[in-house]
Amino acid sequence: MSGRVAVVTGAARGIGRAAAVALAESGADVAGMDVAGPVSPILDLPPATPEDLAETGRRVTAAGARWSAHVADQRDIGAVRAFAEAVEREHGGVDVLFANAGIQAFAPLLEMTDQHWHDQIDVNLTGAANVLRVFAPLLVRRGGGRIVITSSTQGQHGTTNGSAYSASKWGLIGLMKSAALELGPHGVTVNAVIPGLVDTALTRHRDRYVQALVEAGKSPSGDLAEVEREAVGALRAKTPLGVPWVEPEDVAPLVVFLASDAARMVSGTSFAATAGDSAHVTA
């Protein structure tokens, strides 16, 4: 990856941070984008912060790579275009795009508000499409490159009380496959990573624990510590490798591989890191 420039969205923490660091360790310079602030009132977890984004930068530069940080909301295509212009000015071009940013919330379909649906679709699906629409021409102009999109196991099966999130992540797989068909002739590969549950703020909160217990046929208690303990047990029992979730660093090597020359003939497909939960998916 030496001499290449990688763009990572959702870079402030979680998979985005781990991938940014892994790409830097592989020799790439990194431009990281994150909203680094509140995204939607439907979320009940703390948002990423500018300090989180700065910490990613410290880890990238510690790996010996050049770093630039950019605060933008990918729902705003104008802001994404300004980000792309800044990356070209500061780094001279783009070789790799990791479209990773996303949110998750839970609500039964029969009780869902308009905002609950639209914010998840707008951030996860439309936002990722905005990023691809802006950066794909830069990769084509560069003579080729790599695009990696973060989907989810919940983009391969249904999710109780999570229809908006599942719909957005299923949509990303369709976006990936369509983009692979269109961009292949330009030397651009397009693939998806499929994380299972990951040890991030998106997973480690009450709504996610309750959802796991509901799917396991259990009734959550009112005590957060007890809900977490029971959810961890249910999730361990579900995954063949016996862990409740994987670490962001378990997903990052897939991103590096798909961004590398070793994956030059890999396009239009998905790679999963799910602790074996992928075995529950039928195709």
Coordinates of C-alpha atoms in Angstrom, one line a residue:
M1 CA 0.0 0.0 0.0
S2 CA 3.0 2.3 0.0
G3 CA 2.5 5.5 -1.8
R4 CA -1.3 5.1 -1.9
V5 CA -4.0 7.3 -0.4
A6 CA -7.0 5.8 1.4
V7 CA -10.2 7.6 2.3
V8 CA -12.0 6.2 5.4
T9 CA -15.5 7.4 6.4
G10 CA -16.7 6.8 10.0
A11 CA -13.1 7.0 10.9
A12 CA -13.5 8.4 14.5
R13 CA -13.9 5.0 16.2
G14 CA -14.8 1.3 15.8
I15 CA -14.2 -0.4 12.4
G16 CA -13.3 2.9 10.8
R17 CA -10.5 3.6 13.2
A18 CA -9.2 0.1 13.1
A19 CA -9.2 0.1 9.3
A20 CA -7.5 3.5 9.1
V21 CA -4.7 2.3 11.4
A22 CA -4.3 -1.0 9.5
L23 CA -4.2 0.7 6.1
A24 CA -1.5 3.1 7.6
E25 CA 0.5 0.1 8.9
S26 CA 0.4 -1.3 5.4
G27 CA 1.9 1.9 4.0
A28 CA -1.1 4.0 2.9
D29 CA -1.7 7.6 3.8
V30 CA -5.2 8.1 5.2
A31 CA -7.8 10.8 5.0
G32 CA -10.4 10.2 7.6
M33 CA -14.0 11.6 7.6
D34 CA -16.5 11.5 10.4
V35 CA -19.5 13.6 11.4
A36 CA -17.9 13.6 14.9
G37 CA -21.1 14.8 16.6
P38 CA -24.8 14.0 17.0
V39 CA -26.4 12.4 14.0
S40 CA -30.0 11.7 15.0
P41 CA -32.3 11.7 18.1
I42 CA -33.3 8.1 17.4
L43 CA -29.9 7.0 18.7
D44 CA -29.4 6.4 22.4
L45 CA -25.6 5.9 22.3
P46 CA -22.9 8.6 22.7
P47 CA -21.9 10.1 19.4
A48 CA -18.3 10.1 18.1
T49 CA -16.5 13.3 18.9
P50 CA -13.7 15.4 17.4
E51 CA -11.4 14.0 20.1
D52 CA -12.2 10.5 18.8
L53 CA -11.3 11.5 15.3
A54 CA -8.1 13.1 16.6
E55 CA -7.2 9.9 18.4
T56 CA -7.5 8.0 15.1
G57 CA -5.1 10.5 13.6
R58 CA -2.6 10.0 16.4
R59 CA -2.6 6.2 15.8
V60 CA -2.3 6.6 12.0
T61 CA 0.6 9.0 12.3
A62 CA 2.2 6.7 14.9
A63 CA 2.2 4.0 12.2
G64 CA 4.3 6.4 10.0
A65 CA 1.5 7.5 7.6
R66 CA 0.3 10.9 6.6
W67 CA -3.1 11.8 8.0
S68 CA -5.8 14.4 7.4
A69 CA -9.0 14.7 9.4
H70 CA -12.3 16.0 7.9
V71 CA -15.6 16.6 9.7
A72 CA -18.6 16.1 7.4
D73 CA -22.1 14.4 7.3
Q74 CA -22.3 12.1 4.4
R75 CA -26.0 12.8 4.0
D76 CA -24.9 16.2 2.7
I77 CA -23.4 15.5 -0.8
G78 CA -22.1 19.1 -0.9
A79 CA -20.1 18.4 2.2
V80 CA -18.8 15.2 0.7
R81 CA -17.7 17.0 -2.4
A82 CA -15.9 19.6 -0.3
F83 CA -14.2 16.7 1.5
A84 CA -13.1 15.1 -1.8
E85 CA -11.7 18.5 -3.0
A86 CA -9.7 18.8 0.2
V87 CA -8.3 15.3 -0.1
E88 CA -7.2 15.9 -3.6
R89 CA -5.5 19.2 -2.6
E90 CA -3.8 17.7 0.5
H91 CA -2.9 14.2 -0.8
G92 CA -2.8 14.6 -4.6
G93 CA -5.5 11.9 -5.3
V94 CA -7.3 8.9 -4.0
D95 CA -6.6 5.2 -4.5
V96 CA -8.8 3.5 -1.9
L97 CA -12.2 4.3 -0.6
F98 CA -13.6 2.6 2.5
A99 CA -17.2 3.7 2.8
N100 CA -17.8 2.6 6.4
A101 CA -19.9 5.2 8.2
G102 CA -23.3 4.2 9.5
I103 CA -25.8 4.2 12.4
Q104 CA -28.2 1.7 13.9
A105 CA -31.4 2.0 16.0
F106 CA -34.2 -0.4 16.9
A107 CA -38.0 0.0 16.7
P108 CA -40.8 -2.4 15.8
L109 CA -42.2 -1.8 12.3
L110 CA -45.7 -1.2 13.7
E111 CA -44.4 1.6 16.0
M112 CA -41.7 3.1 13.9
T113 CA -41.6 6.9 13.3
D114 CA -40.8 8.4 10.0
Q115 CA -37.5 9.8 11.3
H116 CA -36.5 6.4 12.6
W117 CA -36.8 5.0 9.1
H118 CA -35.4 7.9 7.1
D119 CA -32.4 8.7 9.3
Q120 CA -31.1 5.1 9.0
I121 CA -31.7 4.9 5.2
D122 CA -30.3 8.4 4.7
V123 CA -27.1 7.9 6.7
N124 CA -26.4 4.3 5.8
L125 CA -27.6 3.9 2.2
T126 CA -27.9 7.3 0.7
G127 CA -24.9 8.6 2.6
A128 CA -22.7 5.7 1.3
A129 CA -24.1 6.3 -2.2
N130 CA -23.1 9.9 -1.9
V131 CA -19.6 9.0 -1.0
L132 CA -19.3 6.5 -3.9
R133 CA -20.8 9.0 -6.4
V134 CA -18.3 11.6 -5.4
F135 CA -15.1 9.5 -5.0
A136 CA -15.6 7.0 -7.9
P137 CA -14.7 9.6 -10.5
L138 CA -11.5 10.4 -8.6
L139 CA -10.5 6.7 -8.7
V140 CA -11.4 6.5 -12.4
R141 CA -9.3 9.6 -13.1
R142 CA -6.4 7.9 -11.1
G143 CA -6.6 5.0 -13.5
G144 CA -8.2 2.5 -11.1
G145 CA -8.5 1.8 -7.5
R146 CA -10.4 0.0 -4.7
I147 CA -13.8 0.6 -3.1
V148 CA -14.8 -1.3 0.0
I149 CA -18.3 -0.8 1.6
T150 CA -19.3 -1.9 5.2
S151 CA -22.5 -3.9 5.1
S152 CA -23.5 -6.3 7.9
T153 CA -24.8 -9.8 8.6
Q154 CA -28.1 -7.9 9.1
G155 CA -27.8 -7.0 5.4
Q156 CA -28.1 -10.8 4.7
H157 CA -31.0 -11.7 6.9
G158 CA -33.9 -10.1 8.7
T159 CA -33.6 -8.4 12.0
T160 CA -36.3 -8.3 14.6
N161 CA -37.2 -4.6 15.4
G162 CA -34.4 -3.6 13.0
S163 CA -36.1 -3.4 9.6
A164 CA -34.7 0.0 8.7
Y165 CA -31.1 -1.0 9.5
S166 CA -31.4 -4.3 7.6
A167 CA -33.0 -2.6 4.6
S168 CA -30.1 -0.1 4.5
K169 CA -27.5 -2.8 4.7
W170 CA -29.2 -5.1 2.1
G171 CA -29.3 -2.0 -0.1
L172 CA -25.5 -1.5 0.3
I173 CA -24.9 -5.0 -1.1
G174 CA -27.0 -4.1 -4.1
L175 CA -25.1 -0.8 -4.4
M176 CA -21.8 -2.7 -4.2
K177 CA -22.7 -5.2 -6.9
S178 CA -24.0 -2.6 -9.3
A179 CA -21.0 -0.4 -8.8
A180 CA -18.7 -3.4 -9.4
L181 CA -20.4 -3.9 -12.8
E182 CA -20.1 -0.3 -13.8
L183 CA -16.6 0.5 -12.5
G184 CA -14.8 -2.7 -13.4
P185 CA -14.1 -1.5 -16.9
H186 CA -12.3 1.5 -15.3
G187 CA -10.0 -0.7 -13.2
V188 CA -11.9 -0.1 -10.0
T189 CA -12.9 -3.1 -7.8
V190 CA -15.9 -2.8 -5.5
N191 CA -16.5 -5.2 -2.6
A192 CA -18.2 -5.3 0.8
V193 CA -17.1 -6.4 4.3
I194 CA -19.7 -8.1 6.4
P195 CA -19.0 -7.6 10.1
G196 CA -21.0 -9.6 12.7
L197 CA -21.6 -7.9 16.0
V198 CA -18.6 -5.8 16.8
D199 CA -17.3 -4.5 20.1
T200 CA -18.2 -0.9 19.5
A201 CA -20.6 1.7 20.8
L202 CA -23.1 0.5 18.2
T203 CA -23.3 -2.8 19.9
R204 CA -22.5 -2.1 23.6
H205 CA -25.7 -0.4 24.6
R206 CA -29.1 -1.4 26.0
D207 CA -31.2 -1.4 22.9
R208 CA -28.8 -3.8 21.2
Y209 CA -28.8 -6.1 24.2
V210 CA -32.6 -6.1 24.4
Q211 CA -32.8 -6.9 20.7
A212 CA -30.5 -9.9 21.2
L213 CA -32.6 -11.2 24.1
V214 CA -35.9 -10.8 22.2
E215 CA -34.4 -12.8 19.3
A216 CA -33.3 -15.5 21.9
G217 CA -36.9 -15.6 23.2
K218 CA -36.0 -14.0 26.6
S219 CA -37.6 -11.1 28.5
P220 CA -35.0 -8.5 29.5
S221 CA -34.9 -7.2 33.0
G222 CA -34.8 -3.6 34.0
D223 CA -31.2 -3.7 35.3
L224 CA -28.6 -2.8 32.6
A225 CA -25.8 -5.0 34.1
E226 CA -28.2 -8.0 34.1
V227 CA -29.4 -7.2 30.6
E228 CA -25.8 -7.1 29.4
R229 CA -24.9 -10.3 31.1
E230 CA -27.9 -12.2 29.7
A231 CA -27.3 -10.7 26.2
V232 CA -23.7 -11.8 26.2
G233 CA -24.7 -15.3 27.1
A234 CA -27.3 -15.4 24.4
L235 CA -24.9 -14.1 21.8
R236 CA -22.1 -16.5 22.9
A237 CA -24.5 -19.4 22.4
K238 CA -25.4 -18.2 18.9
T239 CA -21.9 -17.9 17.4
P240 CA -20.0 -21.1 16.5
L241 CA -16.7 -19.6 17.8
G242 CA -18.4 -18.8 21.2
V243 CA -17.8 -15.1 21.5
P244 CA -20.5 -12.4 21.8
W245 CA -18.9 -10.1 19.2
V246 CA -15.7 -9.6 17.2
E247 CA -13.2 -6.8 17.6
P248 CA -12.8 -4.0 15.1
E249 CA -9.3 -5.3 14.5
D250 CA -10.8 -8.6 13.3
V251 CA -12.5 -6.8 10.5
A252 CA -9.7 -4.4 9.4
P253 CA -7.5 -7.1 7.7
L254 CA -10.4 -7.8 5.3
V255 CA -10.4 -4.1 4.3
V256 CA -6.6 -4.1 3.8
F257 CA -6.8 -7.2 1.7
L258 CA -9.6 -5.9 -0.5
A259 CA -7.6 -2.6 -0.9
S260 CA -4.4 -4.4 -1.9
D261 CA -3.0 -5.7 -5.2
A262 CA -3.6 -9.2 -3.9
A263 CA -7.3 -8.6 -4.4
R264 CA -7.0 -7.1 -8.0
M265 CA -9.2 -9.9 -9.4
V266 CA -11.8 -9.7 -6.5
S267 CA -14.8 -7.6 -7.2
G268 CA -18.6 -7.7 -6.7
T269 CA -18.5 -9.9 -3.6
S270 CA -18.5 -9.8 0.2
F271 CA -16.1 -11.0 2.9
A272 CA -17.3 -11.7 6.4
A273 CA -15.8 -11.6 9.9
T274 CA -18.6 -12.8 12.1
A275 CA -17.2 -15.4 14.5
G276 CA -19.0 -18.1 12.5
D277 CA -22.4 -16.4 12.5
S278 CA -22.2 -16.4 8.7
A279 CA -23.0 -20.1 8.9
H280 CA -26.6 -19.1 9.7
V281 CA -26.9 -17.2 6.3
T282 CA -28.2 -19.4 3.6
A283 CA -26.2 -17.9 0.7

